[in-house]
Every structure is written in structure tokens, then in C-alpha cells.
Amino acid sequence: MIELEGIRHHILAIPRLSLEKGRTAVIGANGSGKTTLLELCAGIAVPHRGNVLIDGRGPRSCEVGWVCEFPDRNLLFERVGDEIASPLRFRHVEEAVIRERVACISEHLAISHLLERRTRDLSGGEKALVSLATASITHPQVLVIDEADSHLDAATAARTYDLVEEVQAPYMLYCTQDMHHAAAADHVLYLAQGRICAYGPPDAVFSALRKTCFYPPLWRLDQCR
Amino acid sequence: MQVTLADIRFSRDDWRLEADADFGRGIHFVAGAVGSGKSTLALIMAGLIAPDEGSVVRDGMNAAMLSLQFPESHVTGWTVEEEVRSWGLEPATVLRDVNLAEKAGTRPLELSRGELKRLELACILALKSELLILDEPFCSLDCVQKRTLCRRLAERTAGITIIFSHEQYILPAVDTVWEMKEGRLVNHGTVPHALEVWGDTAPLHIRWAVARGIHPANIRIEDVQEAACRTCD
């Protein structure tokens, strides 16, 4: 469980929340606190008040992978292979092990052909996949993806979503404005003005949102038929 | 009033872009995958980068207004209020309209991404430019804000509006559909005929409708819903 208790941090006010293992999609209006919540769970920020525990430990004591909304802002190295290897190199892992892990994750995400390319020459979708590979190479306990789909076209986003499934992190948290992508998660968390308005399986959360524009648009069309 | 792209060619390493087209009054929608050249074409149309060959002719209008994909590229003010003033606008009215009145003293880059996008779009739309070019205006906006933007665009009855976007669900009614495909700007024609020939980069609900033999009047999801329910009845 990821447990949040007594959280007061910027706009967020969460008395108590337990997030189950699996994929959790965080949805809500702009400024509702989605990124802030993800930052707390990733340990990027420490709450002004309250606690976050991931299976009993603070996020900064856990292995966490983070994919930013703008993947190129996280890119540090010129060569794709060096970028993906960087979290392991920073830990002085043996080079032979690093090579094997880079080859393995790249094959998994179908980006082996990019390893020798320059990171700045990649397309938006390729950057998102390289970011995902870099965030996943340490086998994180928690993988956090902050709206990385908002700058991708539908086909690239769909391919990225499929490949995200290949990364087997015990906890995966992502926020998105694509409600069909949110509906594919195991759990959906709906935030409004920093408060949790709904948390549960996608069907239950979205049926409560039926009268809002957060309801997945194509579901309405299917019902019409 | 017309914008003409006369045999435009632009290349960078082994990537090429070609466009030969006329954009008349009304709302134009330009689709295309990431990396297909939408943003580059938007910059060329706005006169911010020069093509290698060909020219952009703006007939019967003054300067173009371009909304860049990343809103932080527009920021010049230290506070939200100053930012609105930098566009030559009165902050009180603009901020009330976009529900950011409480954030007048906040630094623009401290707003959430969606809030900043909606602030910049509000300023740009308030200027009522004759040629308005919007690069990914829906990116980062939530569904409520996307709908508001669609309403604002529908209120623009004069001038030429060109929307470059990969938005899949919440769209305004448009007049003409274009696509950046394999480095070329392709004209799919006027709506509703364009919807039948659009193909893979069409919004999901359009592809959903076309696959079922449903003929929506325009690209909005409401148009598909109306056509689908009519067929159903």
C-alpha cells in the first residue's frame, strides 16, 4: 500500500488515503493537485504536514522512477544509450551489468535501434519511451508518469501505453487528460481542488462522473448504439 | 483575405516539409503525428522562420498571431497581472474570464501547466487577430477548459483560424481539414466530406463513426453523438 495520512501540502488536503498495488490513474481539472500528489508519492517533494509511506517506508528510501510531462527536460546525456544507463552509472554499478540491463530494457520497450542516436534528435514519442526506459532500469518499486501523453499524438500515445504495460513496477501512478487511458488503470483517483472526490475501480469512479466531461467520451457513443 | 503557401520547401538534415496551399476565411484544422512538421509549418506561416524555397503570402491582413505549443515560451511578465498587461490587455477582465483573478500576483511559471496555457490562450484570443495560428492549443488543458476554448473559437466569426492539433476528443466545429503526412501538407477538403477521407489521424470518434457508416456533420463529438443516435432511432 501507498499510505498518505494527514497531508497538507500546497493545494492538497488528504486526511487519509491508501493506494493499492497496480496501476492508479490520477485525474482532475488543471490545478487540482495531480502533479503535486505524484511529487509527494515520488519523494520529489516532502509534505508540509503529514506522511507518505510506501509499504511502510518513506518514498525517499524506496526505488522510484519518474517520467516528466516534458521528457526532454529530464534528458541529461547526448547519447540515448548513456541516458538510459545513467541511473545505474550514478550508482557505480559494474559496466558489464549496465550493458546487459540497457540491452534488456531497450529490447522490452522496442527501442534498441535508438541506443546510438542523439537524444536531442528524437521525436516526442521516442523521448517519452527513452524516459520510460531510464525511469524503469532500476526496477523501481513505484513508477510515476506525469502526463507524458499530453504532447503525443494518438498513435504514439497508444504505443507508449502498450509498452508501459511491459514495465512491471508493483505500483504505477500516472496522471492523464485522456479518460480512456485513465479507464485502462486498475484504480482511478479523482481530485478536485486538492481533495479526493473518488477513488476506486474505473467503472465505479466514472459512473459517478457521468454528468461531467471527465466521463470517457467514447463510452457515451457506445451506449448510444 | 487569404494566406497562400506558395511551393514552400523546408528541410533539416534528412527531414523535409513541403506545402502548397491556400487558407481562406474560416476555421482550418491541421492534423498530423508528432514529428510530422506541424509546429514547423505553424512557425513558417507566422513568418517566424523562413522556408528554404517558396513564400508565404498574406493577402488582406496584417500580422499573424501565433500561439506556441509550450505556453512558457510566451511569458514576459513577472506576475500573472503583468503578463496580461504585456499583451496590452486589462488584467481584471481577462483574469476574471479565465477564473484566475485570485492569482493576479502569482508568478506565471508557478501556475499549473494547464492554468498557464489557459492564461496565454485567453490573452491571444482577446486580441482578435485576423490571422490566428494555434499550435496544439488543447495540450495540457483539462476537459472543462478544452470545451471553453472550443466555445471561444466558435465565437470567432471573422478572420482565418488555423488549429494545429492532435487532440482526439474535444474539438470545435471546423470548415476545412488538412493533414501533415510524410512531410507534405495534404488537403482533405471541407467538412463533412473531409471526414470520409481523413484516415488514421482523425479523432477516435470520427474513426468510430466512419467505421459504422455514420455521417456526422462536423468533427465535434456532439456531431457524432447526434448522428449516431439519429441512426439508432
PDB file of C-alpha atoms in Angstrom, chain A:
ATOM      1  CA  MET A   1       0.000   0.000   0.000  1.00  0.00           C
ATOM      2  CA  ILE A   2       0.973   3.607  -0.546  1.00  0.00           C
ATOM      3  CA  GLU A   3      -0.442   5.321   2.507  1.00  0.00           C
ATOM      4  CA  LEU A   4      -0.968   9.044   2.861  1.00  0.00           C
ATOM      5  CA  GLU A   5      -2.035  10.469   6.191  1.00  0.00           C
ATOM      6  CA  GLY A   6      -2.835  13.979   7.361  1.00  0.00           C
ATOM      7  CA  ILE A   7      -1.437  15.546   4.180  1.00  0.00           C
ATOM      8  CA  ARG A   8      -1.453  19.341   3.849  1.00  0.00           C
ATOM      9  CA  HIS A   9       0.769  20.427   1.016  1.00  0.00           C
ATOM     10  CA  HIS A  10       0.064  23.396  -1.264  1.00  0.00           C
ATOM     11  CA  ILE A  11      -3.454  22.795  -2.567  1.00  0.00           C
ATOM     12  CA  LEU A  12      -3.595  19.170  -1.356  1.00  0.00           C
ATOM     13  CA  ALA A  13      -5.595  18.249   1.738  1.00  0.00           C
ATOM     14  CA  ILE A  14      -5.816  14.478   2.173  1.00  0.00           C
ATOM     15  CA  PRO A  15      -6.802  13.205   5.627  1.00  0.00           C
ATOM     16  CA  ARG A  16      -6.192   9.554   4.722  1.00  0.00           C
ATOM     17  CA  LEU A  17      -5.662   7.562   1.542  1.00  0.00           C
ATOM     18  CA  SER A  18      -4.420   4.046   0.828  1.00  0.00           C
ATOM     19  CA  LEU A  19      -3.438   3.299  -2.756  1.00  0.00           C
ATOM     20  CA  GLU A  20      -3.475  -0.335  -3.754  1.00  0.00           C
ATOM     21  CA  LYS A  21      -0.813  -2.109  -5.809  1.00  0.00           C
ATOM     22  CA  GLY A  22      -1.211  -1.967  -9.574  1.00  0.00           C
ATOM     23  CA  ARG A  23      -1.890   0.950 -11.907  1.00  0.00           C
ATOM     24  CA  THR A  24      -3.535   4.056 -10.494  1.00  0.00           C
ATOM     25  CA  ALA A  25      -4.656   6.830 -12.837  1.00  0.00           C
ATOM     26  CA  VAL A  26      -4.921  10.282 -11.254  1.00  0.00           C
ATOM     27  CA  ILE A  27      -7.437  12.560 -12.969  1.00  0.00           C
ATOM     28  CA  GLY A  28      -8.848  16.019 -12.319  1.00  0.00           C
ATOM     29  CA  ALA A  29      -9.021  19.571 -13.607  1.00  0.00           C
ATOM     30  CA  ASN A  30      -5.944  21.757 -14.197  1.00  0.00           C
ATOM     31  CA  GLY A  31      -4.607  22.922 -10.855  1.00  0.00           C
ATOM     32  CA  SER A  32      -6.467  20.236  -8.877  1.00  0.00           C
ATOM     33  CA  GLY A  33      -3.216  18.904  -7.385  1.00  0.00           C
ATOM     34  CA  LYS A  34      -2.439  15.901  -9.625  1.00  0.00           C
ATOM     35  CA  THR A  35       1.241  16.678 -10.166  1.00  0.00           C
ATOM     36  CA  THR A  36       1.607  17.730  -6.512  1.00  0.00           C
ATOM     37  CA  LEU A  37       0.236  14.351  -5.388  1.00  0.00           C
ATOM     38  CA  LEU A  38       2.576  12.492  -7.756  1.00  0.00           C
ATOM     39  CA  GLU A  39       5.548  14.525  -6.486  1.00  0.00           C
ATOM     40  CA  LEU A  40       4.742  13.558  -2.887  1.00  0.00           C
ATOM     41  CA  CYS A  41       4.427   9.866  -3.773  1.00  0.00           C
ATOM     42  CA  ALA A  42       7.715  10.005  -5.708  1.00  0.00           C
ATOM     43  CA  GLY A  43       9.557  11.769  -2.869  1.00  0.00           C
ATOM     44  CA  ILE A  44      10.365  14.739  -5.127  1.00  0.00           C
ATOM     45  CA  ALA A  45       8.574  16.882  -2.536  1.00  0.00           C
ATOM     46  CA  VAL A  46       8.122  16.312   1.202  1.00  0.00           C
ATOM     47  CA  PRO A  47       4.679  17.278   2.558  1.00  0.00           C
ATOM     48  CA  HIS A  48       4.456  20.392   4.753  1.00  0.00           C
ATOM     49  CA  ARG A  49       2.297  18.296   7.047  1.00  0.00           C
ATOM     50  CA  GLY A  50       1.502  14.582   7.113  1.00  0.00           C
ATOM     51  CA  ASN A  51       3.207  11.393   5.956  1.00  0.00           C
ATOM     52  CA  VAL A  52       3.585   9.287   2.855  1.00  0.00           C
ATOM     53  CA  LEU A  53       4.593   5.647   3.285  1.00  0.00           C
ATOM     54  CA  ILE A  54       5.204   3.091   0.552  1.00  0.00           C
ATOM     55  CA  ASP A  55       4.918  -0.390   2.064  1.00  0.00           C
ATOM     56  CA  GLY A  56       5.915   1.153   5.382  1.00  0.00           C
ATOM     57  CA  ARG A  57       8.876   3.228   4.135  1.00  0.00           C
ATOM     58  CA  GLY A  58       9.223   6.856   3.080  1.00  0.00           C
ATOM     59  CA  PRO A  59       9.403   7.472  -0.704  1.00  0.00           C
ATOM     60  CA  ARG A  60      12.995   8.692  -0.472  1.00  0.00           C
ATOM     61  CA  SER A  61      14.013   5.290   0.950  1.00  0.00           C
ATOM     62  CA  CYS A  62      12.345   3.497  -1.976  1.00  0.00           C
ATOM     63  CA  GLU A  63      13.317   2.971  -5.578  1.00  0.00           C
ATOM     64  CA  VAL A  64      11.189   5.388  -7.584  1.00  0.00           C
ATOM     65  CA  GLY A  65      11.109   6.035 -11.347  1.00  0.00           C
ATOM     66  CA  TRP A  66       9.795   9.384 -12.626  1.00  0.00           C
ATOM     67  CA  VAL A  67       8.729  10.276 -16.153  1.00  0.00           C
ATOM     68  CA  CYS A  68       8.152  14.001 -16.545  1.00  0.00           C
ATOM     69  CA  GLU A  69       5.434  15.654 -18.645  1.00  0.00           C
ATOM     70  CA  PHE A  70       8.241  17.005 -20.812  1.00  0.00           C
ATOM     71  CA  PRO A  71      10.575  14.032 -21.157  1.00  0.00           C
ATOM     72  CA  ASP A  72      13.303  16.113 -22.792  1.00  0.00           C
ATOM     73  CA  ARG A  73      13.630  18.237 -19.667  1.00  0.00           C
ATOM     74  CA  ASN A  74      14.901  15.163 -17.826  1.00  0.00           C
ATOM     75  CA  LEU A  75      17.368  14.139 -20.516  1.00  0.00           C
ATOM     76  CA  LEU A  76      20.944  14.672 -19.323  1.00  0.00           C
ATOM     77  CA  PHE A  77      23.115  12.865 -21.826  1.00  0.00           C
ATOM     78  CA  GLU A  78      23.741  13.266 -25.516  1.00  0.00           C
ATOM     79  CA  ARG A  79      23.546   9.583 -26.480  1.00  0.00           C
ATOM     80  CA  VAL A  80      20.379   7.575 -25.842  1.00  0.00           C
ATOM     81  CA  GLY A  81      22.340   4.568 -24.524  1.00  0.00           C
ATOM     82  CA  ASP A  82      24.139   6.772 -21.961  1.00  0.00           C
ATOM     83  CA  GLU A  83      20.861   8.364 -20.898  1.00  0.00           C
ATOM     84  CA  ILE A  84      19.217   5.001 -20.191  1.00  0.00           C
ATOM     85  CA  ALA A  85      22.357   3.741 -18.393  1.00  0.00           C
ATOM     86  CA  SER A  86      22.702   6.869 -16.239  1.00  0.00           C
ATOM     87  CA  PRO A  87      20.715   5.819 -13.113  1.00  0.00           C
ATOM     88  CA  LEU A  88      22.952   2.713 -12.837  1.00  0.00           C
ATOM     89  CA  ARG A  89      26.188   4.582 -13.631  1.00  0.00           C
ATOM     90  CA  PHE A  90      25.409   7.126 -10.904  1.00  0.00           C
ATOM     91  CA  ARG A  91      25.410   4.143  -8.532  1.00  0.00           C
ATOM     92  CA  HIS A  92      28.701   2.759  -9.825  1.00  0.00           C
ATOM     93  CA  VAL A  93      27.095  -0.494 -10.959  1.00  0.00           C
ATOM     94  CA  GLU A  94      29.529  -2.650 -12.944  1.00  0.00           C
ATOM     95  CA  GLU A  95      29.669  -1.725 -16.629  1.00  0.00           C
ATOM     96  CA  ALA A  96      29.000  -5.319 -17.778  1.00  0.00           C
ATOM     97  CA  VAL A  97      25.792  -5.418 -15.719  1.00  0.00           C
ATOM     98  CA  ILE A  98      24.780  -1.983 -17.024  1.00  0.00           C
ATOM     99  CA  ARG A  99      25.234  -3.082 -20.636  1.00  0.00           C
ATOM    100  CA  GLU A 100      23.072  -6.121 -20.065  1.00  0.00           C
ATOM    101  CA  ARG A 101      20.318  -4.136 -18.324  1.00  0.00           C
ATOM    102  CA  VAL A 102      20.301  -1.412 -21.020  1.00  0.00           C
ATOM    103  CA  ALA A 103      20.053  -4.066 -23.751  1.00  0.00           C
ATOM    104  CA  CYS A 104      17.259  -5.837 -21.881  1.00  0.00           C
ATOM    105  CA  ILE A 105      15.049  -2.794 -21.160  1.00  0.00           C
ATOM    106  CA  SER A 106      15.593  -1.389 -24.675  1.00  0.00           C
ATOM    107  CA  GLU A 107      14.515  -4.654 -26.232  1.00  0.00           C
ATOM    108  CA  HIS A 108      11.498  -4.779 -23.927  1.00  0.00           C
ATOM    109  CA  LEU A 109      10.404  -1.286 -24.996  1.00  0.00           C
ATOM    110  CA  ALA A 110      11.347  -1.894 -28.646  1.00  0.00           C
ATOM    111  CA  ILE A 111      13.860   0.988 -28.731  1.00  0.00           C
ATOM    112  CA  SER A 112      17.131  -0.950 -29.268  1.00  0.00           C
ATOM    113  CA  HIS A 113      17.539   0.837 -32.614  1.00  0.00           C
ATOM    114  CA  LEU A 114      17.705   4.207 -30.822  1.00  0.00           C
ATOM    115  CA  LEU A 115      20.635   3.439 -28.498  1.00  0.00           C
ATOM    116  CA  GLU A 116      23.299   5.134 -30.656  1.00  0.00           C
ATOM    117  CA  ARG A 117      21.100   8.126 -31.600  1.00  0.00           C
ATOM    118  CA  ARG A 118      21.448  11.610 -30.119  1.00  0.00           C
ATOM    119  CA  THR A 119      18.733  12.284 -27.529  1.00  0.00           C
ATOM    120  CA  ARG A 120      18.011  15.740 -28.941  1.00  0.00           C
ATOM    121  CA  ASP A 121      17.220  14.275 -32.390  1.00  0.00           C
ATOM    122  CA  LEU A 122      14.450  12.002 -31.102  1.00  0.00           C
ATOM    123  CA  SER A 123      10.763  12.645 -31.773  1.00  0.00           C
ATOM    124  CA  GLY A 124       8.431  13.401 -28.849  1.00  0.00           C
ATOM    125  CA  GLY A 125       7.208   9.804 -28.678  1.00  0.00           C
ATOM    126  CA  GLU A 126      10.738   8.401 -28.790  1.00  0.00           C
ATOM    127  CA  LYS A 127      11.796  10.767 -25.994  1.00  0.00           C
ATOM    128  CA  ALA A 128       8.875   9.522 -23.885  1.00  0.00           C
ATOM    129  CA  LEU A 129       9.967   5.916 -24.408  1.00  0.00           C
ATOM    130  CA  VAL A 130      13.624   6.708 -23.606  1.00  0.00           C
ATOM    131  CA  SER A 131      12.468   8.485 -20.454  1.00  0.00           C
ATOM    132  CA  LEU A 132      10.364   5.472 -19.533  1.00  0.00           C
ATOM    133  CA  ALA A 133      13.342   3.137 -20.091  1.00  0.00           C
ATOM    134  CA  THR A 134      15.578   5.373 -17.929  1.00  0.00           C
ATOM    135  CA  ALA A 135      12.963   5.525 -15.176  1.00  0.00           C
ATOM    136  CA  SER A 136      12.455   1.750 -15.266  1.00  0.00           C
ATOM    137  CA  ILE A 137      16.028   0.469 -15.471  1.00  0.00           C
ATOM    138  CA  THR A 138      16.444   0.344 -11.695  1.00  0.00           C
ATOM    139  CA  HIS A 139      13.312  -1.859 -11.391  1.00  0.00           C
ATOM    140  CA  PRO A 140      11.532   0.790  -9.321  1.00  0.00           C
ATOM    141  CA  GLN A 141       9.006  -0.131  -6.684  1.00  0.00           C
ATOM    142  CA  VAL A 142       6.996   2.899  -7.800  1.00  0.00           C
ATOM    143  CA  LEU A 143       6.878   4.198 -11.360  1.00  0.00           C
ATOM    144  CA  VAL A 144       5.356   7.683 -11.662  1.00  0.00           C
ATOM    145  CA  ILE A 145       4.356   9.152 -15.039  1.00  0.00           C
ATOM    146  CA  ASP A 146       3.253  12.778 -15.037  1.00  0.00           C
ATOM    147  CA  GLU A 147       1.018  13.373 -18.059  1.00  0.00           C
ATOM    148  CA  ALA A 148       3.654  12.224 -20.530  1.00  0.00           C
ATOM    149  CA  ASP A 149       0.878  11.583 -23.082  1.00  0.00           C
ATOM    150  CA  SER A 150      -0.289  15.175 -23.414  1.00  0.00           C
ATOM    151  CA  HIS A 151       2.250  16.011 -26.113  1.00  0.00           C
ATOM    152  CA  LEU A 152       1.918  12.761 -28.039  1.00  0.00           C
ATOM    153  CA  ASP A 153      -0.386  12.036 -30.956  1.00  0.00           C
ATOM    154  CA  ALA A 154      -2.956   9.260 -30.504  1.00  0.00           C
ATOM    155  CA  ALA A 155      -0.972   6.534 -32.295  1.00  0.00           C
ATOM    156  CA  THR A 156       2.274   7.331 -30.427  1.00  0.00           C
ATOM    157  CA  ALA A 157       0.427   7.592 -27.113  1.00  0.00           C
ATOM    158  CA  ALA A 158      -1.276   4.214 -27.701  1.00  0.00           C
ATOM    159  CA  ARG A 159       2.079   2.583 -28.471  1.00  0.00           C
ATOM    160  CA  THR A 160       3.602   4.183 -25.366  1.00  0.00           C
ATOM    161  CA  TYR A 161       0.686   2.933 -23.200  1.00  0.00           C
ATOM    162  CA  ASP A 162       1.148  -0.616 -24.540  1.00  0.00           C
ATOM    163  CA  LEU A 163       4.832  -0.519 -23.736  1.00  0.00           C
ATOM    164  CA  VAL A 164       4.258   0.936 -20.268  1.00  0.00           C
ATOM    165  CA  GLU A 165       2.379  -2.298 -19.558  1.00  0.00           C
ATOM    166  CA  GLU A 166       5.657  -4.145 -20.162  1.00  0.00           C
ATOM    167  CA  VAL A 167       7.267  -2.387 -17.209  1.00  0.00           C
ATOM    168  CA  GLN A 168       6.297  -4.450 -14.209  1.00  0.00           C
ATOM    169  CA  ALA A 169       6.525  -1.995 -11.308  1.00  0.00           C
ATOM    170  CA  PRO A 170       4.479  -3.009  -8.226  1.00  0.00           C
ATOM    171  CA  TYR A 171       2.991   0.498  -8.114  1.00  0.00           C
ATOM    172  CA  MET A 172       2.412   2.605 -11.167  1.00  0.00           C
ATOM    173  CA  LEU A 173       0.898   6.077 -10.804  1.00  0.00           C
ATOM    174  CA  TYR A 174       0.088   8.217 -13.790  1.00  0.00           C
ATOM    175  CA  CYS A 175      -1.939  11.309 -14.460  1.00  0.00           C
ATOM    176  CA  THR A 176      -3.591  11.990 -17.775  1.00  0.00           C
ATOM    177  CA  GLN A 177      -6.247  14.087 -19.503  1.00  0.00           C
ATOM    178  CA  ASP A 178      -7.131  11.092 -21.705  1.00  0.00           C
ATOM    179  CA  MET A 179     -10.015   9.452 -19.852  1.00  0.00           C
ATOM    180  CA  HIS A 180      -9.824   6.280 -21.939  1.00  0.00           C
ATOM    181  CA  HIS A 181      -6.220   5.883 -20.834  1.00  0.00           C
ATOM    182  CA  ALA A 182      -7.336   6.505 -17.240  1.00  0.00           C
ATOM    183  CA  ALA A 183     -10.107   3.898 -17.609  1.00  0.00           C
ATOM    184  CA  ALA A 184      -7.484   1.263 -18.505  1.00  0.00           C
ATOM    185  CA  ALA A 185      -5.930   1.544 -14.999  1.00  0.00           C
ATOM    186  CA  ASP A 186      -6.782  -0.782 -12.094  1.00  0.00           C
ATOM    187  CA  HIS A 187      -7.836   2.179  -9.958  1.00  0.00           C
ATOM    188  CA  VAL A 188      -8.806   5.759 -10.689  1.00  0.00           C
ATOM    189  CA  LEU A 189      -8.331   8.658  -8.280  1.00  0.00           C
ATOM    190  CA  TYR A 190     -10.348  11.802  -8.999  1.00  0.00           C
ATOM    191  CA  LEU A 191      -9.061  15.027  -7.463  1.00  0.00           C
ATOM    192  CA  ALA A 192     -10.887  18.353  -7.307  1.00  0.00           C
ATOM    193  CA  GLN A 193      -9.301  21.412  -5.697  1.00  0.00           C
ATOM    194  CA  GLY A 194      -6.782  19.333  -3.807  1.00  0.00           C
ATOM    195  CA  ARG A 195      -9.349  16.974  -2.321  1.00  0.00           C
ATOM    196  CA  ILE A 196     -10.019  13.357  -3.171  1.00  0.00           C
ATOM    197  CA  CYS A 197     -13.520  13.115  -4.597  1.00  0.00           C
ATOM    198  CA  ALA A 198     -13.435   9.486  -5.699  1.00  0.00           C
ATOM    199  CA  TYR A 199     -11.071   6.514  -5.595  1.00  0.00           C
ATOM    200  CA  GLY A 200     -11.834   3.024  -6.805  1.00  0.00           C
ATOM    201  CA  PRO A 201     -12.192   0.810  -9.885  1.00  0.00           C
ATOM    202  CA  PRO A 202     -12.606   2.795 -13.143  1.00  0.00           C
ATOM    203  CA  ASP A 203     -16.251   1.758 -13.669  1.00  0.00           C
ATOM    204  CA  ALA A 204     -17.284   2.977 -10.231  1.00  0.00           C
ATOM    205  CA  VAL A 205     -15.373   6.267 -10.397  1.00  0.00           C
ATOM    206  CA  PHE A 206     -16.517   7.111 -13.922  1.00  0.00           C
ATOM    207  CA  SER A 207     -20.144   6.230 -13.247  1.00  0.00           C
ATOM    208  CA  ALA A 208     -20.023   8.908 -10.531  1.00  0.00           C
ATOM    209  CA  LEU A 209     -18.603  11.309 -13.158  1.00  0.00           C
ATOM    210  CA  ARG A 210     -21.184  10.521 -15.808  1.00  0.00           C
ATOM    211  CA  LYS A 211     -22.592  14.002 -15.886  1.00  0.00           C
ATOM    212  CA  THR A 212     -19.177  15.615 -16.241  1.00  0.00           C
ATOM    213  CA  CYS A 213     -16.792  15.885 -19.191  1.00  0.00           C
ATOM    214  CA  PHE A 214     -14.443  13.518 -17.358  1.00  0.00           C
ATOM    215  CA  TYR A 215     -16.643  10.601 -18.431  1.00  0.00           C
ATOM    216  CA  PRO A 216     -14.772   8.733 -21.229  1.00  0.00           C
ATOM    217  CA  PRO A 217     -16.275  10.212 -24.438  1.00  0.00           C
ATOM    218  CA  LEU A 218     -16.392   7.025 -26.481  1.00  0.00           C
ATOM    219  CA  TRP A 219     -18.343   5.231 -23.710  1.00  0.00           C
ATOM    220  CA  ARG A 220     -21.215   7.624 -24.376  1.00  0.00           C
ATOM    221  CA  LEU A 221     -21.156   6.777 -28.080  1.00  0.00           C
ATOM    222  CA  ASP A 222     -21.176   3.038 -27.395  1.00  0.00           C
ATOM    223  CA  GLN A 223     -24.155   3.472 -25.087  1.00  0.00           C
ATOM    224  CA  CYS A 224     -25.955   5.338 -27.810  1.00  0.00           C
ATOM    225  CA  ARG A 225     -25.559   2.361 -30.098  1.00  0.00           C
TER     226      ARG A 225
END
